[in-house]
Amino acid sequence: MSTPQSSSDHDATQQQKPGVMSLLGSIRRSLSRVLFHIKVFVLAFILACVVLYTPWSFLTLPAGDGHISSIVLLSGYIGLLALYPSHPHRSATLAGWLVVVLSVLAGLWAAALLFGGLAALFITIIRQRKLEVSRFPLLLMTASIIVALFRIDAHAIPIWFGVVFFIVVLTTGLAEFWEHLRQQKALQRQQQIAARQQAEEQCRQDEAQAEFTEYYEQLAQIKRYKSGMENEIQELISLIEEKTQAIIDCMQADARDVTPGKLFLNRYLPMIVKALGSCASLEGQNANSAQFEEVRSLTYQGMQEMSVAFGEMHQRLLDNDIDDLLVDLKVMNQLIRSQGFGAKDD
């Protein structure tokens, strides 16, 4: 048997679980990002060694120069981070790698990844139309490294590379920008269509509700009068209320039931309201004559007959719906068989 103390401890444990899971998720994401930085740094170190120990790059200074080695290593590291941010865009990454290839063709081996990352950064900024705070340090470091590389050899970058670089960045960035605008406009159109459909549906519901407002008001009057009646009459009135609501539901579900349902309710509901109102008025005056007893008896008899009539009308509307459904099903089956589908008779 559990005690109140054990129950409270269990509730406290259940409340702590979401917080613990959120903390574990944050730790897992942080460790994953740290591991990503480690892998990027190792890859940048390997690429820096390749660049520094080969004559392919425009950096022809001795590989033992610690300043140059640090710049090349940092160039590869920053470039890879810019190419693969936490939320990358596929087009920006592809355009960045295209710039990397063009940098290699231009002889800029040491700064190839850096130029590719810079292109990806520019494209992302154009696409988002803003510079995120998290990207500003990366952009600043990229610009600083490029300035440092220019100091080493200011004439190392071919003119054609600069022209192609800006063409790739502007073309991809503007294409991404226009695609983003197109998606936003499409989303706005969908939202407008959904809002218009919702408004139309609400309008139809309001119109349907207004169409049956008279019957709901009469039902409310009947409920008020019912409270002062005898138990036997109250049971019959409750049955009439139930069947009236069922008839209204049928009319709301199928427009073909509206005409017969309205004719029935318009004829009999006002009669019930008037009879119950008169009877309730006499009850309130504490009438206790033999004539009033006859009124009670006739009221009970009338409500009994009305409950039967309302039940039969509801069943008639249901039968009409069933007949319509049977006709639709038969037509569907005949259509299927006429097309050669369905079960084959042996």
Short mmCIF file of C-alpha atoms in Angstrom, two decimals:
data_model
loop_
_atom_site.label_atom_id
_atom_site.label_comp_id
_atom_site.label_asym_id
_atom_site.label_seq_id
_atom_site.Cartn_x
_atom_site.Cartn_y
_atom_site.Cartn_z
CA MET A 1 0.00 0.00 0.00
CA SER A 2 1.49 3.34 -1.03
CA THR A 3 1.77 6.14 1.50
CA PRO A 4 1.23 9.86 0.81
CA GLN A 5 4.98 10.40 1.26
CA SER A 6 5.84 7.78 -1.37
CA SER A 7 3.27 9.26 -3.77
CA SER A 8 4.74 12.74 -3.38
CA ASP A 9 8.26 11.38 -3.92
CA HIS A 10 7.07 9.62 -7.08
CA ASP A 11 5.45 12.85 -8.36
CA ALA A 12 8.64 14.80 -7.65
CA THR A 13 10.66 12.20 -9.54
CA GLN A 14 8.30 12.41 -12.51
CA GLN A 15 8.60 16.21 -12.54
CA GLN A 16 12.41 16.01 -12.48
CA LYS A 17 12.59 13.65 -15.47
CA PRO A 18 11.92 16.28 -18.20
CA GLY A 19 14.58 18.56 -16.70
CA VAL A 20 17.11 15.74 -16.54
CA MET A 21 16.36 14.69 -20.13
CA SER A 22 16.72 18.29 -21.32
CA LEU A 23 20.06 18.60 -19.51
CA LEU A 24 21.30 15.33 -21.01
CA GLY A 25 20.22 16.49 -24.47
CA SER A 26 22.12 19.77 -24.07
CA ILE A 27 25.23 17.92 -22.89
CA ARG A 28 24.97 15.50 -25.82
CA ARG A 29 24.66 18.34 -28.34
CA SER A 30 27.58 20.19 -26.77
CA LEU A 31 29.80 17.11 -26.85
CA SER A 32 28.80 16.44 -30.45
CA ARG A 33 29.75 20.00 -31.46
CA VAL A 34 33.07 19.77 -29.57
CA LEU A 35 33.84 16.49 -31.34
CA PHE A 36 33.02 18.17 -34.67
CA HIS A 37 35.48 20.99 -33.90
CA ILE A 38 38.17 18.45 -33.02
CA LYS A 39 37.66 16.57 -36.29
CA VAL A 40 37.68 19.82 -38.27
CA PHE A 41 40.90 20.93 -36.58
CA VAL A 42 42.61 17.59 -37.28
CA LEU A 43 41.54 17.75 -40.93
CA ALA A 44 42.73 21.37 -41.18
CA PHE A 45 46.09 20.36 -39.67
CA ILE A 46 46.52 17.59 -42.24
CA LEU A 47 45.64 19.92 -45.12
CA ALA A 48 47.99 22.59 -43.76
CA CYS A 49 50.84 20.08 -43.73
CA VAL A 50 50.09 19.16 -47.34
CA VAL A 51 50.05 22.81 -48.39
CA LEU A 52 53.17 23.82 -46.50
CA TYR A 53 55.30 20.90 -47.70
CA THR A 54 54.43 21.15 -51.40
CA PRO A 55 55.41 23.81 -53.93
CA TRP A 56 51.84 24.09 -55.29
CA SER A 57 50.80 27.05 -53.19
CA PHE A 58 51.73 30.69 -53.74
CA LEU A 59 53.20 30.55 -50.19
CA THR A 60 56.78 29.71 -51.03
CA LEU A 61 58.13 30.68 -47.63
CA PRO A 62 59.84 28.00 -45.52
CA ALA A 63 57.46 25.59 -43.82
CA GLY A 64 59.30 26.04 -40.57
CA ASP A 65 58.01 29.61 -40.24
CA GLY A 66 55.64 29.31 -37.30
CA HIS A 67 53.70 32.45 -38.24
CA ILE A 68 52.96 31.19 -41.75
CA SER A 69 52.11 27.70 -40.48
CA SER A 70 49.63 29.13 -37.97
CA ILE A 71 47.95 31.25 -40.65
CA VAL A 72 47.57 28.30 -43.01
CA LEU A 73 46.25 26.04 -40.24
CA LEU A 74 43.79 28.65 -39.04
CA SER A 75 42.76 29.33 -42.63
CA GLY A 76 41.74 25.71 -43.17
CA TYR A 77 40.03 25.46 -39.77
CA ILE A 78 37.98 28.64 -40.18
CA GLY A 79 37.13 27.76 -43.78
CA LEU A 80 35.75 24.33 -42.83
CA LEU A 81 33.69 25.84 -39.99
CA ALA A 82 32.20 28.37 -42.40
CA LEU A 83 31.41 25.65 -44.94
CA TYR A 84 29.73 23.43 -42.33
CA PRO A 85 27.94 25.57 -39.70
CA SER A 86 25.49 24.12 -37.19
CA HIS A 87 22.59 24.82 -39.60
CA PRO A 88 24.11 24.59 -43.11
CA HIS A 89 22.38 25.52 -46.36
CA ARG A 90 23.02 23.05 -49.15
CA SER A 91 23.34 25.63 -51.92
CA ALA A 92 25.74 27.78 -49.87
CA THR A 93 27.91 24.75 -49.09
CA LEU A 94 27.99 23.62 -52.74
CA ALA A 95 28.85 27.13 -53.93
CA GLY A 96 31.58 27.28 -51.29
CA TRP A 97 33.15 24.06 -52.53
CA LEU A 98 32.98 25.40 -56.08
CA VAL A 99 35.02 28.39 -54.90
CA VAL A 100 37.44 25.96 -53.22
CA VAL A 101 38.00 24.22 -56.57
CA LEU A 102 38.42 27.58 -58.33
CA SER A 103 40.93 28.63 -55.65
CA VAL A 104 42.99 25.51 -56.35
CA LEU A 105 42.90 26.27 -60.09
CA ALA A 106 44.08 29.81 -59.31
CA GLY A 107 46.99 28.44 -57.30
CA LEU A 108 45.59 29.56 -53.95
CA TRP A 109 46.08 26.24 -52.20
CA ALA A 110 46.77 27.72 -48.80
CA ALA A 111 43.59 29.81 -48.76
CA ALA A 112 41.26 27.59 -50.81
CA LEU A 113 39.10 26.51 -47.87
CA LEU A 114 39.10 30.03 -46.48
CA PHE A 115 37.78 31.53 -49.72
CA GLY A 116 35.18 28.76 -49.94
CA GLY A 117 34.04 29.44 -46.38
CA LEU A 118 33.89 33.17 -47.09
CA ALA A 119 31.68 32.54 -50.12
CA ALA A 120 29.36 30.33 -48.04
CA LEU A 121 29.15 33.05 -45.37
CA PHE A 122 28.28 35.76 -47.91
CA ILE A 123 25.62 33.57 -49.55
CA THR A 124 24.03 32.78 -46.18
CA ILE A 125 23.97 36.47 -45.24
CA ILE A 126 22.33 37.39 -48.56
CA ARG A 127 19.82 34.58 -48.18
CA GLN A 128 18.83 35.54 -44.64
CA ARG A 129 19.13 39.29 -45.28
CA LYS A 130 20.90 39.69 -41.95
CA LEU A 131 24.18 38.92 -40.22
CA GLU A 132 23.64 36.65 -37.25
CA VAL A 133 25.62 37.43 -34.12
CA SER A 134 27.09 33.91 -34.08
CA ARG A 135 28.50 34.38 -37.61
CA PHE A 136 30.09 37.77 -37.02
CA PRO A 137 33.25 36.47 -35.25
CA LEU A 138 33.71 33.88 -38.00
CA LEU A 139 33.41 36.55 -40.68
CA LEU A 140 35.81 38.83 -38.80
CA MET A 141 38.43 36.09 -38.44
CA THR A 142 38.07 35.17 -42.11
CA ALA A 143 38.65 38.76 -43.19
CA SER A 144 41.64 39.09 -40.84
CA ILE A 145 43.30 35.96 -42.23
CA ILE A 146 42.76 37.11 -45.83
CA VAL A 147 44.36 40.46 -44.97
CA ALA A 148 47.31 38.60 -43.41
CA LEU A 149 47.68 36.49 -46.56
CA PHE A 150 47.59 39.62 -48.72
CA ARG A 151 50.50 40.99 -46.75
CA ILE A 152 52.49 37.90 -47.68
CA ASP A 153 51.84 38.27 -51.41
CA ALA A 154 49.52 41.04 -52.53
CA HIS A 155 49.64 39.95 -56.19
CA ALA A 156 48.90 36.27 -55.64
CA ILE A 157 45.14 36.42 -56.41
CA PRO A 158 44.36 36.49 -60.16
CA ILE A 159 41.84 39.03 -61.34
CA TRP A 160 39.69 36.38 -62.99
CA PHE A 161 39.37 34.58 -59.66
CA GLY A 162 38.08 37.70 -57.94
CA VAL A 163 35.53 38.27 -60.70
CA VAL A 164 34.34 34.65 -60.69
CA PHE A 165 34.23 34.65 -56.87
CA PHE A 166 31.80 37.56 -56.75
CA ILE A 167 29.76 36.15 -59.65
CA VAL A 168 29.32 32.83 -57.82
CA VAL A 169 28.46 34.55 -54.54
CA LEU A 170 25.99 37.03 -56.02
CA THR A 171 24.35 34.52 -58.37
CA THR A 172 23.87 31.86 -55.68
CA GLY A 173 22.96 34.37 -52.98
CA LEU A 174 20.36 36.17 -55.09
CA ALA A 175 18.95 32.86 -56.34
CA GLU A 176 18.63 31.71 -52.73
CA PHE A 177 17.10 35.06 -51.79
CA TRP A 178 14.46 34.87 -54.53
CA GLU A 179 13.73 31.24 -53.67
CA HIS A 180 13.28 32.25 -50.05
CA LEU A 181 10.91 35.03 -51.11
CA ARG A 182 8.98 32.62 -53.33
CA GLN A 183 8.58 30.17 -50.46
CA GLN A 184 7.46 32.95 -48.14
CA LYS A 185 4.87 34.14 -50.67
CA ALA A 186 3.66 30.57 -51.22
CA LEU A 187 3.36 30.11 -47.46
CA GLN A 188 1.45 33.38 -47.15
CA ARG A 189 -0.91 32.32 -49.94
CA GLN A 190 -1.53 28.99 -48.24
CA GLN A 191 -2.20 30.75 -44.95
CA GLN A 192 -4.58 33.17 -46.65
CA ILE A 193 -6.40 30.31 -48.38
CA ALA A 194 -6.62 28.38 -45.11
CA ALA A 195 -7.88 31.48 -43.28
CA ARG A 196 -10.46 32.16 -46.00
CA GLN A 197 -11.65 28.55 -45.96
CA GLN A 198 -11.88 28.66 -42.19
CA ALA A 199 -13.84 31.90 -42.34
CA GLU A 200 -16.20 30.45 -44.97
CA GLU A 201 -16.70 27.31 -42.90
CA GLN A 202 -17.38 29.40 -39.81
CA CYS A 203 -19.82 31.51 -41.82
CA ARG A 204 -21.63 28.40 -43.01
CA GLN A 205 -21.79 27.09 -39.46
CA ASP A 206 -23.11 30.42 -38.23
CA GLU A 207 -25.74 30.46 -40.97
CA ALA A 208 -26.74 26.90 -40.17
CA GLN A 209 -26.86 27.75 -36.48
CA ALA A 210 -28.95 30.84 -37.20
CA GLU A 211 -31.29 28.75 -39.34
CA PHE A 212 -32.11 26.57 -36.35
CA THR A 213 -31.94 29.31 -33.69
CA GLU A 214 -35.73 29.39 -33.43
CA TYR A 215 -35.84 25.72 -32.51
CA TYR A 216 -33.12 26.08 -29.89
CA GLU A 217 -35.02 28.99 -28.33
CA GLN A 218 -38.17 26.89 -28.21
CA LEU A 219 -36.22 24.03 -26.64
CA ALA A 220 -34.93 26.44 -24.00
CA GLN A 221 -38.52 27.50 -23.22
CA ILE A 222 -39.58 23.87 -22.97
CA LYS A 223 -36.75 23.17 -20.50
CA ARG A 224 -37.87 26.08 -18.33
CA TYR A 225 -41.46 24.88 -18.28
CA LYS A 226 -40.42 21.29 -17.63
CA SER A 227 -39.02 22.00 -14.17
CA GLY A 228 -42.50 22.75 -12.79
CA MET A 229 -44.15 19.62 -14.20
CA GLU A 230 -44.81 16.25 -12.63
CA ASN A 231 -42.16 13.56 -13.01
CA GLU A 232 -44.17 11.53 -15.52
CA ILE A 233 -44.61 14.55 -17.78
CA GLN A 234 -40.95 15.55 -17.32
CA GLU A 235 -39.82 12.19 -18.67
CA LEU A 236 -41.96 12.61 -21.78
CA ILE A 237 -40.72 16.19 -22.29
CA SER A 238 -37.10 14.99 -21.99
CA LEU A 239 -37.79 12.43 -24.70
CA ILE A 240 -39.29 15.15 -26.93
CA GLU A 241 -36.20 17.32 -26.35
CA GLU A 242 -33.93 14.43 -27.27
CA LYS A 243 -35.82 13.67 -30.47
CA THR A 244 -36.00 17.35 -31.41
CA GLN A 245 -32.22 17.61 -31.14
CA ALA A 246 -31.89 14.42 -33.18
CA ILE A 247 -34.13 15.87 -35.92
CA ILE A 248 -32.04 19.06 -35.98
CA ASP A 249 -28.87 16.95 -36.27
CA CYS A 250 -30.37 15.12 -39.25
CA MET A 251 -31.19 18.41 -40.94
CA GLN A 252 -27.66 19.71 -40.36
CA ALA A 253 -26.14 16.50 -41.71
CA ASP A 254 -28.29 16.23 -44.85
CA ALA A 255 -29.83 19.20 -46.66
CA ARG A 256 -32.56 16.93 -48.04
CA ASP A 257 -33.92 16.49 -44.51
CA VAL A 258 -34.30 20.23 -43.94
CA THR A 259 -37.67 20.69 -45.63
CA PRO A 260 -39.57 17.81 -43.98
CA GLY A 261 -37.85 18.45 -40.66
CA LYS A 262 -38.76 22.14 -40.67
CA LEU A 263 -42.36 21.45 -41.62
CA PHE A 264 -42.67 19.05 -38.71
CA LEU A 265 -40.96 21.23 -36.10
CA ASN A 266 -42.72 24.42 -37.23
CA ARG A 267 -46.04 22.70 -36.77
CA TYR A 268 -45.59 20.93 -33.45
CA LEU A 269 -42.90 22.71 -31.40
CA PRO A 270 -44.93 25.95 -30.97
CA MET A 271 -47.94 23.86 -29.91
CA ILE A 272 -45.85 22.11 -27.25
CA VAL A 273 -44.40 25.41 -26.00
CA LYS A 274 -47.85 26.99 -25.75
CA ALA A 275 -49.41 23.98 -23.99
CA LEU A 276 -46.57 23.66 -21.48
CA GLY A 277 -46.56 27.42 -20.86
CA SER A 278 -50.27 27.43 -20.02
CA CYS A 279 -49.93 24.34 -17.84
CA ALA A 280 -46.92 25.81 -16.01
CA SER A 281 -48.86 29.03 -15.40
CA LEU A 282 -51.72 27.10 -13.80
CA GLU A 283 -49.24 25.09 -11.75
CA GLY A 284 -47.74 28.34 -10.49
CA GLN A 285 -51.19 29.49 -9.35
CA ASN A 286 -51.60 26.26 -7.34
CA ALA A 287 -54.75 25.36 -9.21
CA ASN A 288 -56.32 22.30 -7.62
CA SER A 289 -59.72 21.87 -9.21
CA ALA A 290 -61.16 18.85 -10.95
CA GLN A 291 -60.97 20.72 -14.22
CA PHE A 292 -57.22 21.27 -13.73
CA GLU A 293 -56.75 17.57 -13.08
CA GLU A 294 -58.29 16.99 -16.49
CA VAL A 295 -55.79 19.50 -17.93
CA ARG A 296 -52.93 17.55 -16.37
CA SER A 297 -54.28 14.31 -17.78
CA LEU A 298 -54.66 15.78 -21.25
CA THR A 299 -51.17 17.31 -21.01
CA TYR A 300 -49.70 13.94 -20.14
CA GLN A 301 -51.61 12.29 -22.98
CA GLY A 302 -50.58 15.01 -25.43
CA MET A 303 -46.89 14.82 -24.46
CA GLN A 304 -47.04 11.04 -24.78
CA GLU A 305 -48.43 11.25 -28.29
CA MET A 306 -45.97 14.01 -29.18
CA SER A 307 -43.02 11.93 -27.98
CA VAL A 308 -44.17 9.08 -30.21
CA ALA A 309 -44.63 11.45 -33.17
CA PHE A 310 -41.19 13.02 -32.69
CA GLY A 311 -39.62 9.57 -32.46
CA GLU A 312 -41.35 8.45 -35.65
CA MET A 313 -40.27 11.62 -37.47
CA HIS A 314 -36.68 11.08 -36.44
CA GLN A 315 -36.82 7.48 -37.61
CA ARG A 316 -38.36 8.59 -40.91
CA LEU A 317 -35.45 10.96 -41.54
CA LEU A 318 -33.01 8.19 -40.67
CA ASP A 319 -34.79 5.82 -43.05
CA ASN A 320 -34.48 8.41 -45.81
CA ASP A 321 -30.75 8.67 -45.15
CA ILE A 322 -30.43 4.89 -45.18
CA ASP A 323 -32.37 4.64 -48.45
CA ASP A 324 -30.12 7.27 -50.02
CA LEU A 325 -27.05 5.40 -48.81
CA LEU A 326 -28.34 2.11 -50.22
CA VAL A 327 -28.98 3.75 -53.59
CA ASP A 328 -25.46 5.21 -53.63
CA LEU A 329 -23.94 1.85 -52.72
CA LYS A 330 -25.89 0.04 -55.43
CA VAL A 331 -24.83 2.60 -58.03
CA MET A 332 -21.22 2.25 -56.90
CA ASN A 333 -21.34 -1.54 -57.11
CA GLN A 334 -22.93 -1.45 -60.56
CA LEU A 335 -20.31 1.00 -61.78
CA ILE A 336 -17.49 -1.19 -60.48
CA ARG A 337 -18.93 -4.31 -62.12
CA SER A 338 -19.55 -2.49 -65.39
CA GLN A 339 -15.84 -1.65 -65.51
CA GLY A 340 -14.87 -5.30 -65.04
CA PHE A 341 -13.79 -4.99 -61.43
CA GLY A 342 -15.07 -6.64 -58.29
CA ALA A 343 -15.73 -10.25 -57.36
CA LYS A 344 -16.33 -12.67 -60.23
CA ASP A 345 -19.30 -15.04 -60.04
CA ASP A 346 -18.42 -18.70 -60.65
#
